[in-house]
PDB file of C-alpha atoms in Angstrom:
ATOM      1  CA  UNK A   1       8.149-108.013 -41.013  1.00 49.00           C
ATOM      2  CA  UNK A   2       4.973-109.839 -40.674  1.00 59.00           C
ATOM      3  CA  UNK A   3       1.611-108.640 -42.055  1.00 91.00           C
ATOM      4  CA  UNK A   4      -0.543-106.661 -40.165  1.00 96.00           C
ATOM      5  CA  UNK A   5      -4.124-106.288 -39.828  1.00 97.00           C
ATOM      6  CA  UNK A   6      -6.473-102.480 -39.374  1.00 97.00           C
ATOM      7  CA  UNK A   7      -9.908-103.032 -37.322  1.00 97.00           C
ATOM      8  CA  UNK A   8     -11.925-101.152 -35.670  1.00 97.00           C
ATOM      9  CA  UNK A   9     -10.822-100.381 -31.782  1.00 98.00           C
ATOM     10  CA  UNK A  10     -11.654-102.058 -28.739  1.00 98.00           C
ATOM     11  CA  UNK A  11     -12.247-100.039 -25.065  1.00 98.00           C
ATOM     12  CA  UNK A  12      -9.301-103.119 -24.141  1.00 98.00           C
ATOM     13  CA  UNK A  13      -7.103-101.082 -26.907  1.00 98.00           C
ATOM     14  CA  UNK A  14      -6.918 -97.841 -25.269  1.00 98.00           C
ATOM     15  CA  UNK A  15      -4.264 -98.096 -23.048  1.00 97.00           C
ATOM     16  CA  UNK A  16      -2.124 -99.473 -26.149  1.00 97.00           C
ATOM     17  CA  UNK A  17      -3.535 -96.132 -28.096  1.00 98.00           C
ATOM     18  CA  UNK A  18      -2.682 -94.084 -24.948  1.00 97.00           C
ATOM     19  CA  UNK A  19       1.171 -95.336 -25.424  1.00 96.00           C
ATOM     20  CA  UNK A  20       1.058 -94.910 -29.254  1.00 97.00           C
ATOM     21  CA  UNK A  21       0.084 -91.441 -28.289  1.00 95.00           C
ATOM     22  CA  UNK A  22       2.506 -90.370 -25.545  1.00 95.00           C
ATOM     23  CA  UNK A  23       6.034 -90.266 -27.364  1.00 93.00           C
ATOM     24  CA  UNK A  24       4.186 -87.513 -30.081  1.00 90.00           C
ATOM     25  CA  UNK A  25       2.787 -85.387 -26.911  1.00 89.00           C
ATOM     26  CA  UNK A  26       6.244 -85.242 -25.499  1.00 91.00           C
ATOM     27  CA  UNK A  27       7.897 -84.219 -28.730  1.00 88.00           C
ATOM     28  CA  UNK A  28       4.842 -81.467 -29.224  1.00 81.00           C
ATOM     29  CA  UNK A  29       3.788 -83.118 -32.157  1.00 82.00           C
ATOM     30  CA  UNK A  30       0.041 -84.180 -31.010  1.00 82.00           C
ATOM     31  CA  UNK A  31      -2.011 -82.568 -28.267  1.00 79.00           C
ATOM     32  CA  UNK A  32      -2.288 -85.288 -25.213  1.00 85.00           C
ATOM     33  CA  UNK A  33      -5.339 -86.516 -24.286  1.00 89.00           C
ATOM     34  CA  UNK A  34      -6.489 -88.077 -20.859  1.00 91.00           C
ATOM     35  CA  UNK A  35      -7.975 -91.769 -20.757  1.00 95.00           C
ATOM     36  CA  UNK A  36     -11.086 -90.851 -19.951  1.00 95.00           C
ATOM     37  CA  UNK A  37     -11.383 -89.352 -23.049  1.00 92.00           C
ATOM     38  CA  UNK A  38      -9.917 -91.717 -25.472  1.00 96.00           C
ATOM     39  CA  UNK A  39     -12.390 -94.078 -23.645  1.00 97.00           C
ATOM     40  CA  UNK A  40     -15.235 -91.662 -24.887  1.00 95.00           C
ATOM     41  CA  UNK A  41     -14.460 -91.818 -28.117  1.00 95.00           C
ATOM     42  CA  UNK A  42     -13.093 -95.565 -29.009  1.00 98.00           C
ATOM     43  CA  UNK A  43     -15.845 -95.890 -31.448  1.00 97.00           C
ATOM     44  CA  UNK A  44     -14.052 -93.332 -33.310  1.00 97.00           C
ATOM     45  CA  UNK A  45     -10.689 -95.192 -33.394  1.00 98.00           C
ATOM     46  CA  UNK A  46      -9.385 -97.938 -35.969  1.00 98.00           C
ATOM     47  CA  UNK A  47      -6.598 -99.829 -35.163  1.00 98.00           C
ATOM     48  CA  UNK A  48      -3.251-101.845 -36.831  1.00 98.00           C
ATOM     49  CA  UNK A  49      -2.070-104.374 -35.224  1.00 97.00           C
ATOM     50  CA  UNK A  50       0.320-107.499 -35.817  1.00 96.00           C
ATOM     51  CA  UNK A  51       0.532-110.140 -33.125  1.00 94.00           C
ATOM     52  CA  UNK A  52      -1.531-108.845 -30.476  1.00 92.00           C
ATOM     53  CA  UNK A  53       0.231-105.242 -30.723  1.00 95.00           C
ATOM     54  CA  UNK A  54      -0.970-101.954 -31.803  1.00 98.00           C
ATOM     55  CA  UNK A  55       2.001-100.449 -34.227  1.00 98.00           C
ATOM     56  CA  UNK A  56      -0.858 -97.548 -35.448  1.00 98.00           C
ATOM     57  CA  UNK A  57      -4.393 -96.041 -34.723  1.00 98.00           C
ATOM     58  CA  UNK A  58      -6.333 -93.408 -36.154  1.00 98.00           C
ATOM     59  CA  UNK A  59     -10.040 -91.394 -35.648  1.00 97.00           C
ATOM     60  CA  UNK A  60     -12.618 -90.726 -37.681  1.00 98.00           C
ATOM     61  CA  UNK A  61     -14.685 -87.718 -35.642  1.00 94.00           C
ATOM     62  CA  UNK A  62     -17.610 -86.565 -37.729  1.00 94.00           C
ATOM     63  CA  UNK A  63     -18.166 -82.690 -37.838  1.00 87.00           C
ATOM     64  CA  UNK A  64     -21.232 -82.051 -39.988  1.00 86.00           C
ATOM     65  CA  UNK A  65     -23.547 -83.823 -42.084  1.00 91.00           C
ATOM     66  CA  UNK A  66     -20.720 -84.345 -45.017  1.00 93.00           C
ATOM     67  CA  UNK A  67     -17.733 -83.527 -42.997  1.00 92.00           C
ATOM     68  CA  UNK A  68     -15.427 -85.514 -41.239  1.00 95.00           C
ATOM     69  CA  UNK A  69     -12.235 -84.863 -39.285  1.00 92.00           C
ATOM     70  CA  UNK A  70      -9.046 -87.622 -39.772  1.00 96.00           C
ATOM     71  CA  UNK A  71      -7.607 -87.442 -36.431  1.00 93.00           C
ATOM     72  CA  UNK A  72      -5.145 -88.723 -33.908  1.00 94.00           C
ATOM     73  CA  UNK A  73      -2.950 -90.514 -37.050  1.00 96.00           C
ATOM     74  CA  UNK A  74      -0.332 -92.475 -35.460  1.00 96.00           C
ATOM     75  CA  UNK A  75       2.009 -95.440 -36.871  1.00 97.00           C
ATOM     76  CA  UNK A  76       4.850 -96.491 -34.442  1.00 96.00           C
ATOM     77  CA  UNK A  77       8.213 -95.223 -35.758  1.00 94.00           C
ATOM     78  CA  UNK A  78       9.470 -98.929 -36.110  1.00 95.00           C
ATOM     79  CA  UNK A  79       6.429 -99.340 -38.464  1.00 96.00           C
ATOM     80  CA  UNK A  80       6.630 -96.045 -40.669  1.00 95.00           C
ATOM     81  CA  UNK A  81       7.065 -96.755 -44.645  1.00 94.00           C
ATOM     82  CA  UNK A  82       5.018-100.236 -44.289  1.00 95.00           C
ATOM     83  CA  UNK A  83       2.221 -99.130 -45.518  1.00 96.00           C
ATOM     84  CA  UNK A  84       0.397 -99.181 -41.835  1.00 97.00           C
ATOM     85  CA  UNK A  85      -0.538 -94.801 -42.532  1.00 97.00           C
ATOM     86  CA  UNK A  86      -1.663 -95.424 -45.807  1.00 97.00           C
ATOM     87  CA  UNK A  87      -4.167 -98.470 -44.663  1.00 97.00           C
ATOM     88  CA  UNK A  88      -5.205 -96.822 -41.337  1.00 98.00           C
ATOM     89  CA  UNK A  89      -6.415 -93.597 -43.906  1.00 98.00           C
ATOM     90  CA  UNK A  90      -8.020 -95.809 -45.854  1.00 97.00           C
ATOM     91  CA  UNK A  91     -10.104 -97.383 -43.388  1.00 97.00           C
ATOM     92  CA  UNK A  92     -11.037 -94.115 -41.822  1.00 98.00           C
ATOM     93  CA  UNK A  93     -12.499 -93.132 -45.428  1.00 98.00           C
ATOM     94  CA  UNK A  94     -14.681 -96.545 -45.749  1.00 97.00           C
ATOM     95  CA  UNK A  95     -16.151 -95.779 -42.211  1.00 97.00           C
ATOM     96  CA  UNK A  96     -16.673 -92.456 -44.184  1.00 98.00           C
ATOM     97  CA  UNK A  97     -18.205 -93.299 -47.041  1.00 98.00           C
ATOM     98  CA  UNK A  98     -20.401 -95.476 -44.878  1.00 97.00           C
ATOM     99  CA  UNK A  99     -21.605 -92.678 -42.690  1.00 97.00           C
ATOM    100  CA  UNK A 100     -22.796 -90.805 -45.677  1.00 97.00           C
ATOM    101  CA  UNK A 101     -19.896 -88.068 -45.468  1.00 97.00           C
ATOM    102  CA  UNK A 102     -18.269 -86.638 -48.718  1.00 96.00           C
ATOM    103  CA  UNK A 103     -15.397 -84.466 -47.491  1.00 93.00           C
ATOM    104  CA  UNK A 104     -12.535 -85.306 -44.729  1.00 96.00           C
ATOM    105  CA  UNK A 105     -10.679 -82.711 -42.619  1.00 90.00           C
ATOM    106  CA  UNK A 106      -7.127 -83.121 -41.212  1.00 92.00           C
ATOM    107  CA  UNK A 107      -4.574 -81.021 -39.389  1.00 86.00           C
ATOM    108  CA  UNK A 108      -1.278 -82.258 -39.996  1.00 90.00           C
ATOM    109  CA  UNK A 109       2.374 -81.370 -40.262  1.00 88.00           C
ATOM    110  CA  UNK A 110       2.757 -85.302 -42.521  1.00 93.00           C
ATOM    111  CA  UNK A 111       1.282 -82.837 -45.758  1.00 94.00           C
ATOM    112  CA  UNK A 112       3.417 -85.072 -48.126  1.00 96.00           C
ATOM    113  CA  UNK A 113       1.770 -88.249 -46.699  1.00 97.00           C
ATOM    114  CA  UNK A 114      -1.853 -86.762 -46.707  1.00 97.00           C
ATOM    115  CA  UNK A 115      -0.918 -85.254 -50.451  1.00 97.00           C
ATOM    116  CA  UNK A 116      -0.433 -88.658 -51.861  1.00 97.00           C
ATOM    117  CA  UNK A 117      -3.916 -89.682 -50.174  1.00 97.00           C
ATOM    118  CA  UNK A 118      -5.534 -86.963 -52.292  1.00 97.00           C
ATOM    119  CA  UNK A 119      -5.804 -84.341 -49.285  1.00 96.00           C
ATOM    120  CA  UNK A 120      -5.238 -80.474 -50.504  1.00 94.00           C
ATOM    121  CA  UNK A 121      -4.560 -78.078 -48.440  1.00 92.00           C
ATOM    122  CA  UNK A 122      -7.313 -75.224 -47.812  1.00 83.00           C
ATOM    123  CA  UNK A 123      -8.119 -72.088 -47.267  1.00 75.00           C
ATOM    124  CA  UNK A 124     -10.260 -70.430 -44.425  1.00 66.00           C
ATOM    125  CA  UNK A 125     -13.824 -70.673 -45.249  1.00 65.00           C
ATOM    126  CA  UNK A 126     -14.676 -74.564 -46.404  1.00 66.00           C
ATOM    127  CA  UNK A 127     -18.308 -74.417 -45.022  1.00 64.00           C
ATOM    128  CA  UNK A 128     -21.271 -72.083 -45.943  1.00 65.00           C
ATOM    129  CA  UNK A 129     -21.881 -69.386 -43.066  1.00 64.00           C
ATOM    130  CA  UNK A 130     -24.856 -70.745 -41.911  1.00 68.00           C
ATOM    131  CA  UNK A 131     -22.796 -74.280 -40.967  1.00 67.00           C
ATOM    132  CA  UNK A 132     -19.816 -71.979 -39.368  1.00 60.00           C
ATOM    133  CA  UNK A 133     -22.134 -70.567 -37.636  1.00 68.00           C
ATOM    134  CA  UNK A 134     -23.740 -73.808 -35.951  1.00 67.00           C
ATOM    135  CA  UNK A 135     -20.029 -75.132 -35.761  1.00 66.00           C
ATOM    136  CA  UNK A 136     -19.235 -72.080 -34.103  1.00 65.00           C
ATOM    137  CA  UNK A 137     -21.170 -73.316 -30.725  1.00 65.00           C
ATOM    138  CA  UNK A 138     -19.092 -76.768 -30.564  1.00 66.00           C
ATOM    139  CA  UNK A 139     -17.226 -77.393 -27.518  1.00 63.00           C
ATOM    140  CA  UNK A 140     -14.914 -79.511 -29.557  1.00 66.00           C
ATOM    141  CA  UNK A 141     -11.624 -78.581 -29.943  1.00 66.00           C
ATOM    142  CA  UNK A 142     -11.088 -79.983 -33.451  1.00 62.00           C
ATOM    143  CA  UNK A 143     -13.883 -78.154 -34.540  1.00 64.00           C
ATOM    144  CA  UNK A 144     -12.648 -75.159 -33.632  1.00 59.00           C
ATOM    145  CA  UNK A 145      -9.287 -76.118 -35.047  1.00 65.00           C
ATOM    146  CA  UNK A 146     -11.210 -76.488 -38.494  1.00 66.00           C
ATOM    147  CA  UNK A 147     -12.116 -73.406 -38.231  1.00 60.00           C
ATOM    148  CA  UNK A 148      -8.700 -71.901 -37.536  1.00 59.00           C
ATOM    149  CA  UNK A 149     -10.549 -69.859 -34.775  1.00 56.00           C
ATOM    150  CA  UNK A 150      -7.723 -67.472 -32.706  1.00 51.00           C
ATOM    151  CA  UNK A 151      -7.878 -69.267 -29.121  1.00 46.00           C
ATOM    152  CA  UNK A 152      -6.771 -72.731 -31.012  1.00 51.00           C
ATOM    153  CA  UNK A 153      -3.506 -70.785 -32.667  1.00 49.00           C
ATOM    154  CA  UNK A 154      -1.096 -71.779 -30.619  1.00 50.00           C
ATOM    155  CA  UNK A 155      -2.032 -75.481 -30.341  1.00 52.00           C
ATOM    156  CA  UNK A 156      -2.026 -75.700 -34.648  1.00 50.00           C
ATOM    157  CA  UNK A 157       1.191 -73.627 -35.264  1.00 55.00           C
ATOM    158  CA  UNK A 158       3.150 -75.297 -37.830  1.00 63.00           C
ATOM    159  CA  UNK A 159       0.142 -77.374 -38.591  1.00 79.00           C
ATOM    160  CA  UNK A 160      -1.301 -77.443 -42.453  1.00 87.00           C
ATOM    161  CA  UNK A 161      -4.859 -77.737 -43.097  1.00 86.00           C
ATOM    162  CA  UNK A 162      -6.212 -80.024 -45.231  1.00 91.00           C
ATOM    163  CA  UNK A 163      -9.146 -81.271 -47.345  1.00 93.00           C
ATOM    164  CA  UNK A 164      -9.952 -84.735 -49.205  1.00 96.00           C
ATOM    165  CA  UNK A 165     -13.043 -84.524 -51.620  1.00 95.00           C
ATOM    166  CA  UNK A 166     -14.532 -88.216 -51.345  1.00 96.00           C
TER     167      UNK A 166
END
């Protein structure tokens, strides 16, 4: 297979993250989420693509001053075990590193994959009360995913939560 190339996302790459997307809401493995907002938060979003295709995407959502969330990991089946996961991670931690954040969240049932990326899996209580507290009056879902609050539950079942030290 040819090579491929991770950037950062377009708004013109949406639709193509939209279809990455759809196949891993209908088998229950990722929440869905409408256009409008994946258009919201493109700047999140890296891409791969080879020839003009997307094959993977992935979002960087930034929680808290040092805290970061991996989310919406995708690599088309057709691509899995090229290396397309591994580089799309990778590029979510430089955009890290560059926004000054030390740790990264994800919320994953892929905890071999995340494992070899150094990601361990944690406990309940990663932030200090004070920051649970302030996270605490986020309308984000993810957020309240992180914190493994009760009305998320059945959305994360089967889910592992994990933490990479950068």
């Amino acid at each position: 297979m040819s090579e491929y190339t991770v950037r950062p996302a377009r708004s013109a790459d949406i639709l193509g993250i939209h279809r990455l997307l759809e196949p891993l809401v209908e088998r229950r493995i990722l929440l869905g989420k409408d256009l409008a907002v994946l258009y919201g938060y493109v700047q999140e979003f890296v891409v791969a693509e080879r020839d003009g295709e997307l094959i993977g995407c992935g979002a960087l959502h930034v929680m808290w001053e040092d805290l970061g969330e991996v989310r919406t990991l995708i690599v088309r089946d057709d691509w899995l075990h090229h290396g397309v996961g591994r580089a799309l991670v990778e590029g979510l931690e430089e955009r890290a590193i560059a926004l000054g954040l030390r740790r990264l969240f994800c919320l994953t049932f892929e905890v071999d994959f995340f494992t070899r990326r150094g990601f361990s899996q944690i406990g309940e209580q990663v932030v200090d009360p004070d920051v649970y507290s302030q996270l605490l009056r986020s309308p984000d879902e993810g957020v309240a995913e992180f914190l493994d609050l009760a009305h998320v539950k059945p959305n994360t079942l089967g889910n592992t939560r994990m933490l990479k030290n950068l």
